[in-house]
């Protein structure tokens, strides 16, 4: 049901556009190209360590993860507000709305990931046993995004300014999530602060997978911290959602 609804919403969103669902691919490609020109060409000296691979490949691996995360979080913060009137008159589990939002973004994510893999193969980077970690990081990303969007979408119903706060925070996090430049050149104290951002764990994690840099259990403290934050958001979001779901329509 989640995937059927997600496909319907995707088609409905682009039905009046000539290129239709291709915009799910064109938009991220344009963004990746723009940031490559800025950070890979114009600011070549300040981009940080790309781990011995071409910077464009390093950049795409980070941007694929970040663009998907950013899209899901930004749209997810208002998913209940946008849909509650539509589903309020039927027996519909509102807590799956964040899942529909996540499923809706998977098409673009899979296509961009395929582009990234083609670039990797073209540069002589091929699969190793470390690539099996993709399953772990993908599960991490799905659970984190569901937990966060359940929490923020519920808060947005109660406090409508939350969606604008989320948009502003995401603009800031873009520069401290390791998507377009490495934090390795920063002082160790600042690096430790940046690592408190769970999105950095995901962005660097997927790079570790495809560049075969490290196993996820080599950083146990970061893993424990990530799952602690994720479980906190999941519990907090579930409690808030269950407490107020019967009155969502009144708040809207």
XYZ file of C-alpha atoms in Angstrom:
252
model
C 0.000 0.000 0.000
C 2.834 2.383 0.870
C 4.543 1.909 -2.496
C 1.293 2.085 -4.471
C 0.377 5.392 -2.840
C 3.938 6.695 -3.332
C 3.839 5.887 -7.062
C 0.453 7.571 -7.397
C 1.696 10.724 -5.657
C 4.804 10.872 -7.829
C 2.729 10.681 -10.995
C 0.249 13.241 -9.680
C 3.043 15.687 -8.789
C 4.482 15.701 -12.314
C 1.433 15.003 -14.454
C 1.355 18.564 -15.869
C 5.089 18.578 -16.700
C 6.362 17.476 -20.092
C 9.365 15.672 -18.612
C 7.321 14.148 -15.796
C 9.255 11.956 -13.379
C 12.518 12.775 -15.156
C 12.659 15.868 -12.942
C 13.361 13.516 -10.016
C 16.658 12.797 -11.770
C 17.375 16.121 -13.511
C 17.177 18.241 -10.357
C 19.788 16.298 -8.344
C 22.077 16.056 -11.392
C 21.966 19.841 -11.761
C 22.741 20.299 -8.068
C 25.654 17.869 -8.163
C 27.061 19.618 -11.247
C 26.709 23.031 -9.611
C 28.501 22.034 -6.425
C 31.227 20.306 -8.413
C 31.924 23.530 -10.292
C 32.031 25.475 -7.016
C 33.904 23.101 -4.724
C 35.678 20.869 -7.226
C 36.898 23.543 -9.625
C 36.597 27.081 -8.260
C 37.521 26.195 -4.656
C 39.732 23.232 -5.445
C 42.210 24.003 -2.693
C 39.650 24.036 0.146
C 37.611 20.983 -0.574
C 39.338 18.665 1.902
C 40.528 15.087 1.525
C 38.640 12.971 -1.023
C 40.315 9.736 0.029
C 42.504 9.246 -3.019
C 39.620 9.038 -5.520
C 38.611 11.715 -8.057
C 36.837 14.510 -6.230
C 33.780 14.322 -8.497
C 33.244 10.658 -7.571
C 33.714 11.450 -3.878
C 31.268 14.348 -4.214
C 28.583 12.310 -5.986
C 28.688 9.569 -3.354
C 28.041 12.139 -0.646
C 25.466 14.137 -2.601
C 23.395 11.063 -3.492
C 22.912 10.343 0.211
C 22.461 13.961 1.253
C 19.921 14.889 -1.448
C 17.749 11.908 -0.560
C 17.945 12.638 3.171
C 17.278 16.343 2.673
C 14.307 15.769 0.390
C 12.692 13.246 2.720
C 13.164 15.391 5.838
C 11.952 18.625 4.216
C 8.867 17.049 2.667
C 8.279 14.802 5.651
C 7.930 17.682 8.107
C 4.622 18.676 6.513
C 3.318 15.314 5.332
C 0.623 15.001 8.030
C -0.517 18.624 7.629
C -0.899 18.144 3.876
C -2.748 14.830 4.078
C -4.719 14.836 7.327
C -7.874 16.381 5.844
C -7.792 13.889 2.984
C -7.586 10.816 5.220
C -9.474 12.086 8.273
C -12.803 10.689 7.034
C -11.521 7.177 6.425
C -9.854 4.493 8.471
C -6.265 5.228 7.551
C -3.146 4.778 9.704
C -1.601 8.239 9.775
C 1.690 6.880 11.058
C 2.496 5.392 7.632
C 2.473 8.827 5.969
C 6.193 9.317 6.717
C 6.844 5.917 5.109
C 4.998 6.989 1.960
C 7.137 10.114 1.859
C 10.308 8.006 2.083
C 9.128 5.557 -0.587
C 8.307 8.466 -2.893
C 11.937 9.583 -2.905
C 13.447 6.148 -3.515
C 13.174 6.302 -7.314
C 15.427 9.317 -7.595
C 17.790 7.863 -4.987
C 18.174 4.557 -6.845
C 18.823 6.306 -10.178
C 21.402 8.663 -8.670
C 23.045 5.740 -6.891
C 23.287 3.896 -10.204
C 24.963 6.966 -11.748
C 27.436 7.033 -8.851
C 28.255 3.343 -9.349
C 28.876 3.872 -13.065
C 31.315 6.659 -12.184
C 33.044 4.374 -9.682
C 33.448 1.567 -12.217
C 34.697 4.039 -14.808
C 37.423 5.163 -12.378
C 38.474 1.601 -11.615
C 36.698 1.216 -8.273
C 34.967 -2.159 -8.134
C 32.933 -4.035 -5.486
C 34.674 -5.588 -2.505
C 33.343 -7.557 0.449
C 32.925 -4.245 2.279
C 30.037 -3.358 -0.027
C 27.835 -5.732 1.969
C 27.704 -2.966 4.575
C 25.330 -1.110 2.268
C 22.517 -3.156 3.821
C 23.411 -1.913 7.307
C 23.669 1.754 6.334
C 20.509 1.582 4.230
C 18.591 0.224 7.232
C 20.147 2.964 9.378
C 18.979 5.597 6.927
C 15.445 4.239 6.607
C 14.893 3.940 10.373
C 16.429 7.362 11.064
C 14.348 9.081 8.383
C 11.131 7.440 9.551
C 11.831 8.333 13.188
C 12.750 11.936 12.398
C 9.875 12.595 9.997
C 7.334 11.014 12.349
C 8.598 13.346 15.080
C 8.790 16.528 12.975
C 5.545 15.947 11.066
C 3.678 15.577 14.368
C 5.290 18.729 15.764
C 4.368 20.626 12.601
C 0.693 19.887 13.209
C 0.982 21.337 16.720
C 3.438 24.119 15.875
C 3.110 25.197 12.243
C 6.377 27.145 12.192
C 8.243 23.863 12.592
C 8.354 23.254 8.836
C 10.162 26.577 8.280
C 12.554 25.789 11.123
C 13.308 22.439 9.489
C 14.026 24.094 6.134
C 16.411 26.588 7.732
C 18.186 23.924 9.784
C 18.634 21.714 6.715
C 20.345 24.575 4.867
C 22.818 24.845 7.736
C 23.330 21.084 8.080
C 24.171 20.843 4.392
C 27.545 22.453 5.116
C 28.336 20.373 8.214
C 27.230 16.948 6.989
C 30.287 16.155 4.880
C 28.359 16.127 1.610
C 30.466 18.630 -0.329
C 33.672 18.906 1.670
C 35.567 16.745 4.100
C 35.773 17.728 7.757
C 39.196 16.071 8.079
C 41.034 19.378 7.765
C 39.152 20.914 10.658
C 40.616 20.953 14.186
C 39.846 17.774 16.097
C 37.536 19.574 18.529
C 35.394 20.907 15.687
C 35.405 17.504 14.009
C 34.015 15.957 17.184
C 31.230 18.561 17.259
C 30.348 17.914 13.619
C 30.228 14.169 14.277
C 27.283 14.779 16.626
C 25.239 15.256 13.455
C 23.757 11.794 12.686
C 23.555 12.682 8.982
C 27.347 12.796 8.847
C 27.356 9.197 10.066
C 25.220 8.212 7.075
C 27.052 10.281 4.450
C 30.476 9.049 5.548
C 29.102 5.554 6.056
C 28.013 5.160 2.445
C 31.385 6.513 1.315
C 33.070 3.919 3.539
C 30.990 1.265 1.788
C 31.645 2.136 -1.839
C 35.246 3.275 -1.368
C 35.964 0.261 0.879
C 37.492 2.480 3.552
C 36.325 0.937 6.833
C 33.857 -1.425 8.492
C 30.999 0.103 10.448
C 32.062 -1.621 13.678
C 35.407 0.184 13.588
C 33.646 3.266 15.014
C 31.510 1.759 17.807
C 31.014 5.030 19.696
C 29.564 6.757 16.630
C 27.307 3.781 15.918
C 25.967 3.692 19.466
C 25.421 7.459 19.421
C 23.585 7.276 16.064
C 21.226 4.539 17.221
C 20.619 6.290 20.550
C 19.517 9.458 18.715
C 17.418 7.437 16.271
C 15.629 5.444 18.981
C 15.006 8.610 20.992
C 13.364 10.260 17.965
C 11.358 7.119 17.253
C 10.025 6.852 20.806
C 9.381 10.592 21.128
C 7.660 10.727 17.744
C 5.516 7.677 18.496
C 4.412 9.051 21.878
C 3.539 12.469 20.433
C 1.755 10.937 17.465
C -0.368 8.581 19.583
C -1.225 11.352 22.013
C -2.480 13.866 19.464
C -3.541 11.815 16.403
C -7.226 11.887 17.329
C -7.160 15.702 17.300
C -4.967 16.364 14.255
C -7.896 17.604 12.196
C -8.760 20.156 14.903
C -5.229 21.563 14.907
C -5.161 21.799 11.136
